[in-house]
Short mmCIF file of C-alpha atoms in Angstrom, two decimals:
data_model
loop_
_atom_site.label_atom_id
_atom_site.label_comp_id
_atom_site.label_asym_id
_atom_site.label_seq_id
_atom_site.Cartn_x
_atom_site.Cartn_y
_atom_site.Cartn_z
CA UNK N 1 50.39 9.68 17.58
CA UNK N 2 46.57 9.18 16.78
CA UNK N 3 45.22 6.33 18.09
CA UNK N 4 43.56 5.67 14.65
CA UNK N 5 46.92 5.94 12.95
CA UNK N 6 48.65 2.55 12.31
CA UNK N 7 52.57 1.56 12.27
CA UNK N 8 54.39 4.04 9.33
CA UNK N 9 55.14 1.52 6.47
CA UNK N 10 56.31 2.07 3.22
CA UNK N 11 55.12 1.97 -0.52
CA UNK N 12 56.77 -0.88 -0.97
CA UNK N 13 56.75 -3.23 2.05
CA UNK N 14 58.53 -6.81 1.88
CA UNK N 15 56.62 -9.29 3.60
CA UNK N 16 54.34 -10.01 0.18
CA UNK N 17 57.34 -11.70 -1.09
CA UNK N 18 57.01 -14.19 2.11
CA UNK N 19 54.47 -16.92 0.43
CA UNK N 20 54.11 -15.57 -3.54
CA UNK N 21 56.43 -18.16 -5.03
CA UNK N 22 59.36 -17.67 -7.15
CA UNK N 23 59.08 -15.58 -10.35
CA UNK N 24 55.65 -13.86 -9.37
CA UNK N 25 56.08 -10.25 -10.26
CA UNK N 26 55.36 -9.13 -6.68
CA UNK N 27 58.16 -11.31 -5.51
CA UNK N 28 60.64 -10.08 -7.63
CA UNK N 29 59.63 -6.48 -6.72
CA UNK N 30 59.63 -6.50 -3.21
CA UNK N 31 62.87 -8.92 -2.91
CA UNK N 32 63.99 -12.28 -1.27
CA UNK N 33 61.18 -14.79 0.28
CA UNK N 34 60.96 -14.11 4.43
CA UNK N 35 62.13 -10.65 4.58
CA UNK N 36 58.42 -9.01 5.61
CA UNK N 37 56.97 -8.80 8.53
CA UNK N 38 54.45 -11.04 7.60
CA UNK N 39 57.11 -13.64 6.93
CA UNK N 40 59.04 -12.95 10.26
CA UNK N 41 55.86 -13.19 12.33
CA UNK N 42 56.00 -17.11 11.04
CA UNK N 43 52.06 -17.12 10.53
CA UNK N 44 49.75 -16.15 8.63
CA UNK N 45 49.15 -12.50 10.09
CA UNK N 46 45.73 -11.47 8.27
CA UNK N 47 46.12 -7.91 9.75
CA UNK N 48 50.05 -7.76 8.81
CA UNK N 49 49.04 -8.92 5.49
CA UNK N 50 46.37 -6.33 4.88
CA UNK N 51 48.89 -3.82 5.90
CA UNK N 52 51.32 -4.77 3.19
CA UNK N 53 48.72 -5.56 0.81
CA UNK N 54 47.76 -1.75 1.13
CA UNK N 55 51.04 -0.54 0.77
CA UNK N 56 51.19 -2.18 -2.91
CA UNK N 57 50.56 0.10 -5.44
CA UNK N 58 47.08 -1.15 -7.48
CA UNK N 59 47.95 -3.07 -9.85
CA UNK N 60 49.91 -5.04 -8.12
CA UNK N 61 47.17 -5.29 -5.53
CA UNK N 62 45.16 -8.33 -6.62
CA UNK N 63 47.83 -10.82 -8.27
CA UNK N 64 49.94 -10.26 -4.07
CA UNK N 65 46.44 -10.81 -2.59
CA UNK N 66 45.53 -13.67 -4.64
CA UNK N 67 48.88 -14.73 -3.75
CA UNK N 68 47.98 -14.97 0.08
CA UNK N 69 44.80 -16.67 -0.43
CA UNK N 70 46.20 -19.48 -2.55
CA UNK N 71 48.63 -19.79 -0.10
CA UNK N 72 46.21 -20.11 3.27
CA UNK N 73 44.16 -22.39 1.40
CA UNK N 74 47.29 -24.45 0.85
CA UNK N 75 48.11 -24.38 5.20
CA UNK N 76 44.44 -25.18 4.93
CA UNK N 77 43.22 -21.80 6.04
CA UNK N 78 40.21 -21.10 5.64
CA UNK N 79 38.84 -18.25 8.19
CA UNK N 80 42.25 -16.98 6.67
CA UNK N 81 41.43 -17.32 3.34
CA UNK N 82 37.71 -16.09 3.15
CA UNK N 83 39.08 -12.71 4.99
CA UNK N 84 42.10 -12.21 2.62
CA UNK N 85 39.76 -12.50 -0.21
CA UNK N 86 37.46 -9.99 1.25
CA UNK N 87 39.72 -7.37 0.79
CA UNK N 88 38.96 -4.85 -2.23
CA UNK N 89 41.74 -3.71 -4.32
CA UNK N 90 41.67 0.70 -3.58
CA UNK N 91 40.91 2.78 -6.69
CA UNK N 92 43.99 5.67 -7.16
CA UNK N 93 43.08 7.87 -5.48
CA UNK N 94 42.00 6.01 -1.65
CA UNK N 95 45.67 4.30 -2.54
CA UNK N 96 47.21 7.63 -3.00
CA UNK N 97 45.36 8.90 0.04
CA UNK N 98 46.50 5.21 2.17
CA UNK N 99 50.36 6.25 0.92
CA UNK N 100 50.13 9.62 2.25
CA UNK N 101 48.46 8.61 5.56
CA UNK N 102 51.34 5.94 6.11
CA UNK N 103 53.99 8.51 4.72
CA UNK N 104 53.13 11.69 6.36
CA UNK N 105 51.50 10.55 9.88
CA UNK N 106 52.45 13.58 12.03
CA UNK N 107 50.73 16.13 8.73
CA UNK N 108 48.21 13.23 8.77
CA UNK N 109 47.26 13.72 12.96
CA UNK N 110 46.84 17.06 12.53
CA UNK N 111 44.62 16.97 9.95
CA UNK N 112 42.62 13.88 11.69
CA UNK N 113 42.68 16.95 14.71
CA UNK N 114 41.17 19.33 12.13
CA UNK N 115 38.61 17.23 11.32
CA UNK N 116 37.36 16.32 14.65
CA UNK N 117 37.43 20.46 14.86
CA UNK N 118 35.18 21.17 12.60
CA UNK N 119 32.86 17.96 13.16
CA UNK N 120 32.50 19.33 17.34
CA UNK N 121 32.46 23.00 15.77
CA UNK N 122 29.37 21.85 13.90
CA UNK N 123 27.59 19.83 15.76
CA UNK N 124 27.70 23.08 18.22
CA UNK N 125 26.62 25.29 15.83
CA UNK N 126 29.80 27.23 16.63
CA UNK N 127 30.43 29.52 14.04
CA UNK N 128 33.51 31.34 15.33
CA UNK N 129 35.40 27.76 15.67
CA UNK N 130 33.87 26.39 12.50
CA UNK N 131 35.03 29.50 10.27
CA UNK N 132 38.54 29.29 12.20
CA UNK N 133 38.71 25.75 11.07
CA UNK N 134 36.88 25.90 7.49
CA UNK N 135 39.41 28.37 6.80
CA UNK N 136 42.57 26.24 7.35
CA UNK N 137 40.06 23.25 5.52
CA UNK N 138 40.90 24.31 2.01
CA UNK N 139 44.16 25.44 2.12
CA UNK N 140 45.29 21.91 3.90
CA UNK N 141 43.26 19.41 1.89
CA UNK N 142 44.90 21.32 -1.21
CA UNK N 143 48.23 21.00 0.07
CA UNK N 144 48.53 17.12 1.19
CA UNK N 145 46.58 16.56 -2.15
CA UNK N 146 49.65 17.74 -3.72
CA UNK N 147 51.80 15.69 -1.27
CA UNK N 148 50.02 12.60 -1.91
CA UNK N 149 50.78 12.98 -5.79
CA UNK N 150 53.83 13.78 -4.94
CA UNK N 151 54.43 10.47 -3.21
CA UNK N 152 52.22 8.55 -5.75
CA UNK N 153 54.76 9.81 -8.40
CA UNK N 154 58.11 8.90 -6.01
CA UNK N 155 56.37 5.50 -5.20
CA UNK N 156 56.64 4.97 -9.14
CA UNK N 157 52.73 5.97 -9.79
CA UNK N 158 51.81 9.14 -10.95
CA UNK N 159 48.56 10.56 -10.93
CA UNK N 160 46.29 12.58 -13.23
CA UNK N 161 44.61 15.91 -12.76
CA UNK N 162 41.06 13.69 -12.25
CA UNK N 163 42.56 11.35 -9.53
CA UNK N 164 43.86 14.93 -7.90
CA UNK N 165 40.62 15.89 -7.71
CA UNK N 166 39.88 12.89 -6.52
CA UNK N 167 42.06 12.92 -4.16
CA UNK N 168 41.03 16.01 -2.50
CA UNK N 169 36.84 14.85 -2.33
CA UNK N 170 38.67 12.09 -0.23
CA UNK N 171 40.18 14.50 2.03
CA UNK N 172 37.46 16.43 2.20
CA UNK N 173 36.06 13.10 3.32
CA UNK N 174 38.43 12.47 6.04
CA UNK N 175 37.29 15.94 7.89
CA UNK N 176 33.67 15.10 7.00
CA UNK N 177 32.86 11.68 7.86
CA UNK N 178 34.28 9.58 11.22
CA UNK N 179 34.36 6.62 9.74
CA UNK N 180 36.24 7.71 6.41
CA UNK N 181 38.74 8.88 9.23
CA UNK N 182 39.06 5.72 10.96
CA UNK N 183 39.68 4.10 7.50
CA UNK N 184 42.20 6.62 6.08
CA UNK N 185 44.64 6.65 9.15
CA UNK N 186 44.29 3.09 9.20
CA UNK N 187 45.73 3.14 5.36
CA UNK N 188 43.00 0.99 3.98
CA UNK N 189 40.15 3.07 2.45
CA UNK N 190 39.27 1.11 -1.23
CA UNK N 191 36.99 4.40 -2.78
CA UNK N 192 36.68 8.05 -3.07
CA UNK N 193 33.78 9.18 -0.76
CA UNK N 194 30.97 10.80 -1.43
CA UNK N 195 31.33 14.69 -2.06
CA UNK N 196 30.35 16.16 1.79
CA UNK N 197 28.26 18.45 0.07
CA UNK N 198 26.37 20.12 3.46
CA UNK N 199 29.73 19.46 5.82
CA UNK N 200 31.56 22.79 6.64
CA UNK N 201 32.53 24.28 3.70
CA UNK N 202 29.54 26.94 4.52
CA UNK N 203 29.96 28.14 7.83
CA UNK N 204 27.06 29.79 9.98
CA UNK N 205 26.67 33.54 8.80
CA UNK N 206 28.70 36.48 11.29
CA UNK N 207 25.21 37.25 12.74
CA UNK N 208 24.02 34.10 13.64
CA UNK N 209 22.16 33.74 16.75
CA UNK N 210 24.62 33.15 19.69
CA UNK N 211 24.41 29.76 21.25
CA UNK N 212 22.24 31.46 24.46
CA UNK N 213 19.28 32.76 22.14
CA UNK N 214 19.52 30.22 19.72
CA UNK N 215 19.04 27.80 23.33
CA UNK N 216 15.90 30.09 24.13
CA UNK N 217 14.68 29.92 20.56
CA UNK N 218 14.67 26.33 21.08
CA UNK N 219 13.22 26.47 24.16
CA UNK N 220 10.03 28.69 22.74
CA UNK N 221 9.62 26.14 19.87
CA UNK N 222 9.37 23.39 22.05
CA UNK N 223 6.66 25.22 24.58
CA UNK N 224 4.94 26.29 21.28
CA UNK N 225 4.73 23.23 19.63
CA UNK N 226 3.48 21.80 22.94
CA UNK N 227 0.47 24.38 23.32
CA UNK N 228 -0.60 23.46 19.22
CA UNK N 229 -0.69 19.33 20.29
CA UNK N 230 -2.47 20.49 23.50
CA UNK N 231 -4.88 22.22 21.05
CA UNK N 232 -5.31 19.39 18.72
CA UNK N 233 -5.66 16.69 21.37
CA UNK N 234 -8.64 18.93 23.00
CA UNK N 235 -9.61 18.94 19.74
CA UNK N 236 -9.70 15.50 19.55
CA UNK N 237 -11.16 14.47 22.88
CA UNK N 238 -14.37 17.46 21.80
CA UNK N 239 -14.77 14.98 18.61
CA UNK N 240 -14.49 11.98 21.24
CA UNK N 241 -17.57 13.49 22.98
CA UNK N 242 -19.57 14.49 20.12
CA UNK N 243 -19.49 11.22 19.04
CA UNK N 244 -20.02 9.22 22.29
CA UNK N 245 -23.46 11.71 22.66
CA UNK N 246 -24.04 10.93 18.91
CA UNK N 247 -23.75 7.36 19.62
CA UNK N 248 -26.44 7.58 23.19
CA UNK N 249 -28.73 9.84 21.14
CA UNK N 250 -29.25 7.25 18.19
CA UNK N 251 -29.35 4.75 20.98
CA UNK N 252 -32.07 6.49 22.65
CA UNK N 253 -33.94 6.60 19.38
CA UNK N 254 -33.45 3.31 18.61
CA UNK N 255 -35.12 2.51 22.25
CA UNK N 256 -38.27 4.46 20.61
CA UNK N 257 -38.62 3.24 17.72
CA UNK N 258 -38.47 -0.53 19.19
CA UNK N 259 -41.32 0.62 22.21
CA UNK N 260 -43.39 1.88 19.18
CA UNK N 261 -42.99 -1.28 17.28
CA UNK N 262 -43.96 -3.06 20.10
CA UNK N 263 -47.10 -0.81 21.03
CA UNK N 264 -48.46 -1.01 17.66
CA UNK N 265 -48.06 -4.87 17.07
CA UNK N 266 -49.99 -5.05 20.53
CA UNK N 267 -52.81 -3.22 18.79
CA UNK N 268 -52.34 -5.04 15.60
CA UNK N 269 -52.95 -7.94 17.71
CA UNK N 270 -55.70 -6.45 19.83
CA UNK N 271 -57.94 -5.62 16.57
CA UNK N 272 -56.94 -9.14 15.47
CA UNK N 273 -58.72 -10.69 18.20
CA UNK N 274 -61.14 -8.11 17.76
CA UNK N 275 -61.85 -9.33 14.55
CA UNK N 276 -61.82 -13.05 15.53
CA UNK N 277 -64.73 -12.15 18.75
CA UNK N 278 -66.26 -9.82 15.69
CA UNK N 279 -66.66 -13.04 13.27
CA UNK N 280 -67.50 -15.85 15.82
CA UNK N 281 -70.30 -12.92 16.83
CA UNK N 282 -71.79 -12.79 13.88
CA UNK N 283 -71.62 -16.86 12.84
CA UNK N 284 -73.80 -17.02 16.33
CA UNK N 285 -76.47 -14.58 14.56
CA UNK N 286 -79.47 -16.64 12.69
CA UNK N 287 -79.02 -15.54 8.67
CA UNK N 288 -81.70 -13.44 7.87
CA UNK N 289 -83.96 -15.53 5.03
CA UNK N 290 -84.51 -17.63 8.89
CA UNK N 291 -86.50 -15.25 10.26
#
């Protein structure tokens, strides 16, 4: 059995009654107190209780969970109460898929192996393996969805055609996404995953490039990109050099202008001095009427 798969349990685990008060619907449905694994352990085991809760029909989930939470709080175990309160009720399609994983462990094992094969082939772009696995995918998904629907009906929870389609979508998600596969294998799915629209339903074309050619093409593309980057860097360096030369030329012009300003200032100073000397000379000369 895959390490992802949890222990097989039926759709009606009895341990829920171990801490549910007398008269509670879940207790009445699952027998006398203390008959389930959680009760037999002598402690409130979150993992065992979680497994039990996800074996219940969705309509029974919330009441049983809340009873466990209340009991944990009564025992002054806030961590357990918090962990149990965080558990979400599964939608009907997710519950039926979980039921399939628990009740048909060998089929679930093969389905998980198919998903791993599909994901590896998809990552490697291995067209032959991907097409072979994809051919099995659609038929197997339809068969298992129908099996899950039958199990749900046997457990007293028949499903509609809409839920059957959601079951198929859920199983496609198990194939496409490792995180969904892990939760399904543990029987802990709570919602229908998004449709895997870009996964393996479309296998590579028959004429797709073989792996060695794809590798060579990737190397050529990398070389082209490196050359283009080198050209861009050369252009950037030329621009930087042009900017440096422009700065040098501008600095030279500034220096020349400042030198010209200094020369003109000196000439102005000399002119003023000459004017002052002329004025003084003129002042020393006798007036014309005095002669």
